[in-house]
mmCIF file of C-alpha atoms in Angstrom:
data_model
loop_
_atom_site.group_PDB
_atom_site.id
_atom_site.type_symbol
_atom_site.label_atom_id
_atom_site.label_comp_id
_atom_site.label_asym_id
_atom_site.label_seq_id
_atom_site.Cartn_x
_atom_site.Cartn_y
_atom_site.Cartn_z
ATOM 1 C CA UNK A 17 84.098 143.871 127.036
ATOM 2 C CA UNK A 18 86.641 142.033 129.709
ATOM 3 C CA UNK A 19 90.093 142.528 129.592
ATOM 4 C CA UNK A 20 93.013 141.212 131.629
ATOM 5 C CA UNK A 21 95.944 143.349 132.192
ATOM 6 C CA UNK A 22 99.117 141.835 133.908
ATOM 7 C CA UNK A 23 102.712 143.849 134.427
ATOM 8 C CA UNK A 24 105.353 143.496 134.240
ATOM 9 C CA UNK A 25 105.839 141.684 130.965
ATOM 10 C CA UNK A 26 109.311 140.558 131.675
ATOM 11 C CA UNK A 27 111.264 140.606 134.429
ATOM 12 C CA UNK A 28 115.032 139.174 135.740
ATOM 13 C CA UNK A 29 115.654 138.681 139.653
ATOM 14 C CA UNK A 30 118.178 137.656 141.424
ATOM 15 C CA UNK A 31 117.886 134.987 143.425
ATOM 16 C CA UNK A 32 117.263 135.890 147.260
ATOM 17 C CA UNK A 33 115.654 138.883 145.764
ATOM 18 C CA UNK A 34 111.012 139.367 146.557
ATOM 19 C CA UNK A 35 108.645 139.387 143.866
ATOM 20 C CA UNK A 36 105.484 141.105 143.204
ATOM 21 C CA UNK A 37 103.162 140.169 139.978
ATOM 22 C CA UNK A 38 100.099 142.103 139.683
ATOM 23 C CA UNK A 39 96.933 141.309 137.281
ATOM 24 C CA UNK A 40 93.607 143.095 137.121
ATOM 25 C CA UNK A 41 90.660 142.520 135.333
ATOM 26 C CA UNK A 42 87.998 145.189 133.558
ATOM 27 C CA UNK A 43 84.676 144.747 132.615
ATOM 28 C CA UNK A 44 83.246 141.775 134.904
ATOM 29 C CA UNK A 45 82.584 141.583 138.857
ATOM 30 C CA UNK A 46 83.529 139.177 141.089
ATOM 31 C CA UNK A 47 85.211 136.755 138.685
ATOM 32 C CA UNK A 48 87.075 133.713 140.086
ATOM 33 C CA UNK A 49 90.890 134.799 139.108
ATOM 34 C CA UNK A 50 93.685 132.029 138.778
ATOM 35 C CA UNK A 51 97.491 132.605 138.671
ATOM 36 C CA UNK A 52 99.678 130.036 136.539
ATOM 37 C CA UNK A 53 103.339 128.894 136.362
ATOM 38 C CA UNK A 54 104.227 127.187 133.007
ATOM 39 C CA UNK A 55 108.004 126.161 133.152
ATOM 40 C CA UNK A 56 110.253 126.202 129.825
ATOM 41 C CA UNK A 57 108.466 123.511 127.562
ATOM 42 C CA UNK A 58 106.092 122.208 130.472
ATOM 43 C CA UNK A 59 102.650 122.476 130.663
ATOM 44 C CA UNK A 60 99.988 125.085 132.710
ATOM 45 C CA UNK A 61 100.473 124.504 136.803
ATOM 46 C CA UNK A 62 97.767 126.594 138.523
ATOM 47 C CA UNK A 63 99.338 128.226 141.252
ATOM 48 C CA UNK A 64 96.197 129.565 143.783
ATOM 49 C CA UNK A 65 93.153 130.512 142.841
ATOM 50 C CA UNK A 66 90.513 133.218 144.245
ATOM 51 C CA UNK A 67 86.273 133.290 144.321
ATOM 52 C CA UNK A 68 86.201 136.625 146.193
ATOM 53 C CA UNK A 69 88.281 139.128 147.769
ATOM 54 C CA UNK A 70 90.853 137.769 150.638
ATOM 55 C CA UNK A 71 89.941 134.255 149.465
ATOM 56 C CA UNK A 72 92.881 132.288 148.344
ATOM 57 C CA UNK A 73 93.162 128.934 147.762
ATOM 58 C CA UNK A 74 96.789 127.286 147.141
ATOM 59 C CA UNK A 75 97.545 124.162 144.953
ATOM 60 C CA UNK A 76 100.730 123.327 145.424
ATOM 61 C CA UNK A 77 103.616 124.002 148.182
ATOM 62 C CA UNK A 78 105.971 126.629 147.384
ATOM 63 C CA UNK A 79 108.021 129.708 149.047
ATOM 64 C CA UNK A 80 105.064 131.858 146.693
ATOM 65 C CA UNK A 81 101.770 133.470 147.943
ATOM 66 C CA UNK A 82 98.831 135.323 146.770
ATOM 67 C CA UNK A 83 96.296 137.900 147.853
ATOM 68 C CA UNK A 84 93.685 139.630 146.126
ATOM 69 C CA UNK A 85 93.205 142.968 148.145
ATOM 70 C CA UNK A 86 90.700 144.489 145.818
ATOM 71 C CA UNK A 87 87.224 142.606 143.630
ATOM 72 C CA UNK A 88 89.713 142.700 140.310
ATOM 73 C CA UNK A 89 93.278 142.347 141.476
ATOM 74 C CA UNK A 90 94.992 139.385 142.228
ATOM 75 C CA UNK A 91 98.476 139.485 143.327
ATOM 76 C CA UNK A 92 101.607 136.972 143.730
ATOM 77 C CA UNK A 93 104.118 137.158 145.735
ATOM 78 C CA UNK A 94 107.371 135.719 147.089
ATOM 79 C CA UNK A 95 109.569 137.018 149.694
ATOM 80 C CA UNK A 96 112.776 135.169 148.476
ATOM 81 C CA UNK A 97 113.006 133.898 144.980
ATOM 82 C CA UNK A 98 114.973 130.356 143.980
ATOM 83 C CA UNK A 99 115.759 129.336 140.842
ATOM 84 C CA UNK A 100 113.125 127.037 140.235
ATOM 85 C CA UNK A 101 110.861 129.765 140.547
ATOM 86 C CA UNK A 102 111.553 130.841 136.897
ATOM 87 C CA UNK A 103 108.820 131.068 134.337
ATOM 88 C CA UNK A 104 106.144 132.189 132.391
ATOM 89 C CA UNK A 105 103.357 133.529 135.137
ATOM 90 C CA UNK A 106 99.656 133.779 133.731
ATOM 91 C CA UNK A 107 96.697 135.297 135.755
ATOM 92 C CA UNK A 108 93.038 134.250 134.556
ATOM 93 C CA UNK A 109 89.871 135.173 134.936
ATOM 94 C CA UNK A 110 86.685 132.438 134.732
ATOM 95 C CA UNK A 111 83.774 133.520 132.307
ATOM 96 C CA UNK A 112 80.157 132.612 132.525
ATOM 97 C CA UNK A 113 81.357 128.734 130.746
ATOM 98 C CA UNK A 114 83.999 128.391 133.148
ATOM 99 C CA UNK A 115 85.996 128.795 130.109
ATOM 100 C CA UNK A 116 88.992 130.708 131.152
ATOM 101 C CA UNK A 117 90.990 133.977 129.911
ATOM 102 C CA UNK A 118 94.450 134.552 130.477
ATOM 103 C CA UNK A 119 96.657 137.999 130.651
ATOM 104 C CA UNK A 120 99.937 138.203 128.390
ATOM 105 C CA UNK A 121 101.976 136.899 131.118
ATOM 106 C CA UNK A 122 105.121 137.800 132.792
ATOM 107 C CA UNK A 123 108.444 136.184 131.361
ATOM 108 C CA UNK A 124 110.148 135.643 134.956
ATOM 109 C CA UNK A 125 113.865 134.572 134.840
ATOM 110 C CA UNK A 126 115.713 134.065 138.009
ATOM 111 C CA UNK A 127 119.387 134.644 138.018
ATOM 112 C CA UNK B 9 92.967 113.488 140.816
ATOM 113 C CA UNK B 10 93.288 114.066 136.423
ATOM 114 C CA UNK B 11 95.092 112.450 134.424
ATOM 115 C CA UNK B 12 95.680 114.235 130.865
ATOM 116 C CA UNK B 13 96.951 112.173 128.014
ATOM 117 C CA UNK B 14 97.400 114.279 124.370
ATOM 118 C CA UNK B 15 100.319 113.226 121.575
ATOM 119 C CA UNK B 16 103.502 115.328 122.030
ATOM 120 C CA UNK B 17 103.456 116.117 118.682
ATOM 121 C CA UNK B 18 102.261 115.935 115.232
ATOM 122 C CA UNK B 19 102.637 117.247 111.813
ATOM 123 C CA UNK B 20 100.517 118.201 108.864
ATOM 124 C CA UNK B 21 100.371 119.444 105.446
ATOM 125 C CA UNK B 22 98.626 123.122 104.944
ATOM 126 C CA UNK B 23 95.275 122.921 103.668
ATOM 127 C CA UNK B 24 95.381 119.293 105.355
ATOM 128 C CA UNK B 25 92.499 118.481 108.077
ATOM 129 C CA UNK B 26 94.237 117.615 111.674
ATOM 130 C CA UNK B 27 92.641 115.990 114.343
ATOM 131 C CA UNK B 28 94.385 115.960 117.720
ATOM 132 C CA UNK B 29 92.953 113.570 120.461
ATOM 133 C CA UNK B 30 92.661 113.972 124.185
ATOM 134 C CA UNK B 31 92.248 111.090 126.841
ATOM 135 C CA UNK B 32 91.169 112.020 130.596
ATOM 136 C CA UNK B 33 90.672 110.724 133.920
ATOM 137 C CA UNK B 34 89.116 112.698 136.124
ATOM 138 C CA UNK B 35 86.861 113.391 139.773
ATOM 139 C CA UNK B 36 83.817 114.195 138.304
ATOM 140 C CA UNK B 37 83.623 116.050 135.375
ATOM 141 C CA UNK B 38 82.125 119.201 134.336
ATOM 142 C CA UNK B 39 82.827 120.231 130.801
ATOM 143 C CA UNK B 40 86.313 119.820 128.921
ATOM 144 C CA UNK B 41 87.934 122.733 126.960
ATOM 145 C CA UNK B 42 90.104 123.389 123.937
ATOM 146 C CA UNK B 43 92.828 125.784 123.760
ATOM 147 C CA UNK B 44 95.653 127.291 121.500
ATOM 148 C CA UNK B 45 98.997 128.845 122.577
ATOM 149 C CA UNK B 46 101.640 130.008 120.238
ATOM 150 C CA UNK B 47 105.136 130.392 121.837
ATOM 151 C CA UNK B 48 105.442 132.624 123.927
ATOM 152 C CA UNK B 49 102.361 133.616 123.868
ATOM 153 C CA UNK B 50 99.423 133.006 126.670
ATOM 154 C CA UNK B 51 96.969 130.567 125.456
ATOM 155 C CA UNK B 52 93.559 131.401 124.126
ATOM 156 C CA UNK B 53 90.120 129.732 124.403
ATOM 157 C CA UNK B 54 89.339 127.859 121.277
ATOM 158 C CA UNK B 55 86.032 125.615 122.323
ATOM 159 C CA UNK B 56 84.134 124.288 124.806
ATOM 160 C CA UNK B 57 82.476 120.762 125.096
ATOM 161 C CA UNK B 58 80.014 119.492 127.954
ATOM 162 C CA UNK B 59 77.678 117.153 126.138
ATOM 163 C CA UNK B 60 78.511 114.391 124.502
ATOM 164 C CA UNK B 61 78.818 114.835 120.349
ATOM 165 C CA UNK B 62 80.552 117.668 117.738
ATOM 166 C CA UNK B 63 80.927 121.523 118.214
ATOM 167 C CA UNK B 64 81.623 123.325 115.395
ATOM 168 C CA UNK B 65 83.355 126.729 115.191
ATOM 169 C CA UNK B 66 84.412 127.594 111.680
ATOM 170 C CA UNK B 67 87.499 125.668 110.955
ATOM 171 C CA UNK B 68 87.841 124.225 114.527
ATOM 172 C CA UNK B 69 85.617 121.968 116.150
ATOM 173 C CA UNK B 70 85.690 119.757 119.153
ATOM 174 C CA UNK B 71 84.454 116.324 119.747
ATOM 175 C CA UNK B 72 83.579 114.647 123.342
ATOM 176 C CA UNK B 73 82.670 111.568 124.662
ATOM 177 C CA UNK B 74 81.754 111.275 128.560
ATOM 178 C CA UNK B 75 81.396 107.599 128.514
ATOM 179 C CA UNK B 76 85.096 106.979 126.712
ATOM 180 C CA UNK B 77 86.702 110.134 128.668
ATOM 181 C CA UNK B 78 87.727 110.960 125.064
ATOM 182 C CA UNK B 79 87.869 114.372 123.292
ATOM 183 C CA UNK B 80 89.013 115.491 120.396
ATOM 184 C CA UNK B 81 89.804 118.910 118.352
ATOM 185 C CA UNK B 82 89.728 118.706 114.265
ATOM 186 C CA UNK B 83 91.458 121.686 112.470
ATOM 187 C CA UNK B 84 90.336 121.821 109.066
ATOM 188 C CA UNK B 85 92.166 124.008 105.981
ATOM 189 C CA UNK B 86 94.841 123.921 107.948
ATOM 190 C CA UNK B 87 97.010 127.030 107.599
ATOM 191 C CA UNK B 88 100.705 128.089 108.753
ATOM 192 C CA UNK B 89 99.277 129.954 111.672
ATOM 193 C CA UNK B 90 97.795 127.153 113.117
ATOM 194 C CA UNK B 91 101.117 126.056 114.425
ATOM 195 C CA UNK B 92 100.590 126.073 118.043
ATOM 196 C CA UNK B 93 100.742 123.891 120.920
ATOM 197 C CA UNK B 94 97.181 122.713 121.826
ATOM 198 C CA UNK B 95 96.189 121.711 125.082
ATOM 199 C CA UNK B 96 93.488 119.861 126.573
ATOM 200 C CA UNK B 97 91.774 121.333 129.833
ATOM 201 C CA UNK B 98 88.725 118.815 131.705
ATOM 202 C CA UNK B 99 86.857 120.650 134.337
ATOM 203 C CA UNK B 100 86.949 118.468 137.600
ATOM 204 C CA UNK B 101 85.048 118.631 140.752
ATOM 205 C CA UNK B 102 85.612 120.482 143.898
ATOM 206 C CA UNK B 103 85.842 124.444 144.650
ATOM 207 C CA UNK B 104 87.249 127.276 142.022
ATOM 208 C CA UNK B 105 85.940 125.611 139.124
ATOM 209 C CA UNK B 106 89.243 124.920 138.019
ATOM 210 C CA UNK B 107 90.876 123.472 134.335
ATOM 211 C CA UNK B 108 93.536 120.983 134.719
ATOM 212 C CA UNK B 109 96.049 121.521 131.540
ATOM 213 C CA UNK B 110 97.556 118.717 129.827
ATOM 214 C CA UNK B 111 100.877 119.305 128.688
ATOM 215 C CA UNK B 112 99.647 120.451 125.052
ATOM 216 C CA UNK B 113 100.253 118.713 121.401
ATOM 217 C CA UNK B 114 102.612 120.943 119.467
ATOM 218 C CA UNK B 115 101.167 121.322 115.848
ATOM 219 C CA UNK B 116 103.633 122.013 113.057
ATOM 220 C CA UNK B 117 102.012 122.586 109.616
ATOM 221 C CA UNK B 118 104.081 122.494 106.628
ATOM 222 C CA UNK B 119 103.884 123.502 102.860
#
């Protein structure tokens, strides 16, 4: 069976400071992977997205970036975190419906 | 573009049947999905519509019409679990087969 591991599960930053969120997936090959930013009491924003290794699309503006080095490992990134950049992150992974799975999610508060 | 339209929130009785409706606009369409989150949780895939008509998963089950850009979920024997926020997710058009998230109804079920 699939499953979708993402670290850490919380994790306070000072402004100024770099980030790195990693997710991986078991069980499937080449799945499309998403990465998500749901602010306090807001709803799901997808972030980028990625069909294959080294491709990554980007949805909105921002100071963040992704990369997915490996089939099953999507990463995001910032090299200077703001405030605004707080929130819950969620990586995904697209099964055979197009339904989508998420990870638990890193709790990121920026101080 | 999408444009996602679910009620904030709503409130029911346990044991009480719910039904929580979804309104859409979107650039083609390929399929519309269901999910649960609890706080501060990630949310999980509850159903999956791309015809028009009634899909029925145990106590959940999902209701779409194309023509009206109109879905619905329908929670019956409700039960104090079931409070969650609910979102509505319409697959568009275009690359990454991606879900755009509506901002989610937030169940409460009561005694």
């Amino acid at each position: 069976s699939q499953t979708i591991h993402q670290w850490p599960a919380t994790l306070v930053q000072p402004v100024g400071s770099p980030l790195s969120l990693e997710c991986t997936v078991e069980g499937t090959s080449n799945p499309n992977l998403y990465w998500y930013r749901q602010a306090a009491g807001r709803g799901l924003q997808l972030l980028f997205y990625s069909v294959g290794i080294g491709q990554i699309s980007s949805e909105v503006p921002q100071n963040l970036s992704a990369s997915r080095p490996q089939d099953r490992q999507f990463i995001l990134s910032s090299k200077k975190l703001l405030l605004s950049d707080s929130g819950f992150y969620l990586c995904a992974w697209s099964g055979q419906l197009y339904e989508q799975y998420f990870g638990p999610g890193t709790r990121l508060t920026v101080t | 573009g999408q444009n996602i339209d679910q009620p904030t929130e709503m409130t029911a009785t346990e044991g009480a049947i719910v039904q929580i409706n979804c309104t859409y606009q979107t650039s083609g369409f390929n399929g519309l999905f269901w999910y649960q989150q609890h706080a501060g949780e990630a949310p999980t895939f509850l159903s999956y519509n791309v015809l028009d008509g009634l899909e029925e998963k145990g106590r959940f089950s999902s209701f779409l019409s194309r023509s009206k850009g109109y879905s619905y979920l329908l929670l019956k024997e409700l039960q104090m679990k079931d409070s969650a926020s609910y979102l509505c997710a319409p697959r568009g058009g275009g690359g990454g087969n991606k879900l755009t998230f509506g901002t989610g109804t937030q169940l409460k079920v009561e005694l």
